[in-house]
Amino acid sequence: MKRKSAVNRILLALAGIVLLGTGLMILAGGFDLYRRWSLTPPEGWPLIAPHDVLLADADRTRWADEGWWWPAVIAVLAVVTLLAVWWLLAQLRRTHPGALSVGGAHAVDGVELSEGALGDALAADTRHLPGVHQAHARMDGSSSHPEAHVAITLTPDAEPGPVLQALRDGPLERARRSTHRTLPARAHLRLTPHKPHRAE
């Protein structure tokens, strides 16, 4: 999820830089700023004067009479539009459960637990398991189908199997009972860095 957010931010930043640069270039040419400020643009730089156009008439009508031209243009525009709409909907889709009602989705007591509090409680409970050196947990998914992601750092002498079994029967089971949800979980295990033992 963090990787997805970083990619989204990079794509948004790149798109913003391109649009901003294009807009400034068009404004500079439209207001004739190159001549007024005695600036010399690079050779072949487009739109440097108010009467300049991005595409000349010959360029714009070069393939207009070809039978494949307009279907190809429409197809490209349709693909670009669909990709833009898909990407926009992906950004608007909620990827975090938000507040979860304690006692199930149909609880009437109005008690809710934030996703951060549930993740902190799950992590704190996991840290008390045998063989666990450190643990972090976060919640993903929607409010109706939350998912738990647990990152566990094992002690040097711990075995992954028993730790995962204890995680499933202990902290995850208690979290499922408290929220009345199936709460699928994904665990990431790693060992505590330690110096190798020397045999003599």
XYZ file of C-alpha atoms in Angstrom, residues 15-196:
182
model
C 1.846 14.975 -14.647
C 1.701 18.273 -12.755
C 5.211 19.251 -13.874
C 4.422 18.471 -17.518
C 1.123 20.376 -17.445
C 2.653 23.332 -15.612
C 5.602 23.519 -18.006
C 3.343 23.285 -21.053
C 1.026 25.977 -19.713
C 3.906 28.340 -18.906
C 5.391 27.792 -22.371
C 2.063 28.592 -24.045
C 1.549 31.682 -21.880
C 5.077 32.935 -22.578
C 4.499 32.665 -26.318
C 0.985 34.064 -26.185
C 2.046 37.168 -24.267
C 5.190 37.549 -26.441
C 7.416 37.408 -23.348
C 10.427 36.107 -25.262
C 10.623 39.323 -27.322
C 9.673 41.650 -24.439
C 12.274 40.190 -22.086
C 14.883 39.701 -24.831
C 15.026 35.944 -24.260
C 16.437 33.584 -26.874
C 14.708 30.180 -26.784
C 16.490 27.047 -28.019
C 16.469 26.220 -31.731
C 13.155 24.666 -32.742
C 11.380 25.790 -29.554
C 7.608 25.884 -30.265
C 5.172 28.708 -29.551
C 7.603 31.602 -29.109
C 5.325 34.293 -30.562
C 1.572 35.042 -30.356
C 0.962 34.037 -34.001
C 2.764 30.661 -33.686
C 0.796 27.429 -33.657
C 1.759 24.052 -32.291
C 0.861 22.254 -35.522
C 0.898 23.857 -38.936
C -1.971 23.291 -41.369
C 0.146 20.865 -43.386
C 0.915 18.811 -40.276
C -2.679 18.779 -39.094
C -4.126 17.688 -42.453
C -1.328 15.361 -43.578
C -3.301 12.149 -43.011
C -6.820 13.554 -42.732
C -7.811 12.075 -46.104
C -6.500 8.609 -45.226
C -9.153 6.050 -44.329
C -7.327 4.816 -41.231
C -6.641 8.248 -39.723
C -9.852 9.129 -37.887
C -10.535 5.600 -36.549
C -6.971 5.531 -35.210
C -7.361 8.944 -33.572
C -10.682 7.977 -31.999
C -9.264 4.668 -30.744
C -6.237 6.352 -29.146
C -8.397 9.006 -27.486
C -10.813 6.338 -26.228
C -7.965 4.285 -24.704
C -6.419 7.360 -23.063
C -9.820 8.406 -21.685
C -10.558 4.931 -20.295
C -7.129 4.744 -18.642
C -7.606 8.193 -17.099
C -11.061 7.284 -15.761
C -9.778 3.951 -14.405
C -6.884 5.664 -12.652
C -9.200 8.326 -11.189
C -11.616 5.704 -9.863
C -8.701 3.770 -8.361
C -7.669 6.909 -6.439
C -11.202 7.523 -5.188
C -11.702 3.932 -4.041
C -11.341 3.618 -0.290
C -8.420 1.376 0.650
C -8.635 1.662 4.431
C -11.436 0.341 6.618
C -11.778 3.494 8.758
C -13.770 3.061 11.954
C -14.983 -0.461 12.765
C -17.973 -1.088 14.959
C -17.184 -3.242 17.983
C -19.491 -6.226 18.130
C -20.014 -6.532 14.405
C -21.296 -4.519 11.491
C -24.846 -4.489 12.915
C -23.955 -3.502 16.479
C -26.439 -1.071 18.025
C -24.361 0.243 20.891
C -22.541 2.739 18.641
C -19.072 1.805 19.890
C -16.473 2.098 17.130
C -12.781 1.299 16.933
C -10.484 3.142 14.544
C -8.317 1.133 12.187
C -5.202 2.595 13.808
C -6.311 1.566 17.287
C -7.117 -1.953 16.115
C -3.729 -2.220 14.393
C -1.945 -0.963 17.523
C -3.849 -3.396 19.731
C -3.087 -6.288 17.392
C 0.602 -5.368 17.313
C 0.797 -5.017 21.102
C -0.900 -8.378 21.564
C 1.462 -9.999 19.061
C 4.551 -8.648 20.853
C 3.674 -10.788 23.895
C 3.870 -14.016 21.918
C 6.842 -16.329 22.548
C 9.546 -15.907 19.930
C 8.424 -12.403 18.883
C 10.968 -9.607 19.281
C 8.944 -6.815 17.619
C 5.630 -6.509 15.776
C 3.752 -3.907 13.758
C 0.249 -4.198 12.335
C -1.934 -2.136 10.026
C -5.405 -2.532 8.579
C -6.317 -2.466 4.885
C -9.423 -3.222 2.884
C -12.898 -1.795 3.439
C -14.996 -1.373 6.567
C -17.031 -4.469 5.656
C -13.995 -6.580 4.712
C -10.966 -5.376 6.680
C -7.632 -7.148 6.332
C -4.759 -7.283 8.793
C -1.120 -6.983 7.761
C 1.305 -7.993 10.504
C 5.077 -7.549 10.313
C 6.874 -9.675 12.912
C 10.540 -9.669 13.843
C 11.426 -13.029 15.378
C 13.980 -13.667 18.078
C 17.101 -15.555 16.884
C 15.941 -18.853 18.376
C 12.297 -18.668 17.259
C 10.650 -21.013 14.756
C 8.184 -19.478 12.261
C 5.610 -22.279 12.455
C 4.776 -22.044 16.163
C 4.800 -18.236 16.018
C 2.293 -18.189 13.156
C 0.096 -20.712 14.947
C 0.173 -18.616 18.112
C -0.636 -15.506 16.095
C -3.653 -17.156 14.515
C -5.002 -18.673 17.727
C -4.227 -15.656 19.919
C -4.150 -12.023 18.707
C -5.973 -12.612 15.417
C -8.689 -14.706 17.014
C -9.262 -12.064 19.702
C -9.419 -9.331 17.051
C -11.938 -11.368 15.049
C -14.131 -11.934 18.086
C -14.067 -8.268 19.071
C -15.022 -7.040 15.585
C -17.178 -10.040 14.538
C -15.373 -10.168 11.194
C -13.388 -12.905 9.481
C -10.372 -10.535 9.334
C -8.080 -12.291 6.846
C -4.453 -11.643 7.701
C -1.071 -11.595 6.016
C 2.079 -11.971 8.093
C 5.599 -10.955 7.131
C 8.333 -12.603 9.207
C 11.983 -11.710 9.581
C 14.744 -12.561 12.016
C 16.409 -10.195 14.438
C 19.883 -9.330 13.126
C 22.486 -11.016 15.282
C 26.121 -11.935 15.174
C 26.897 -15.488 14.018
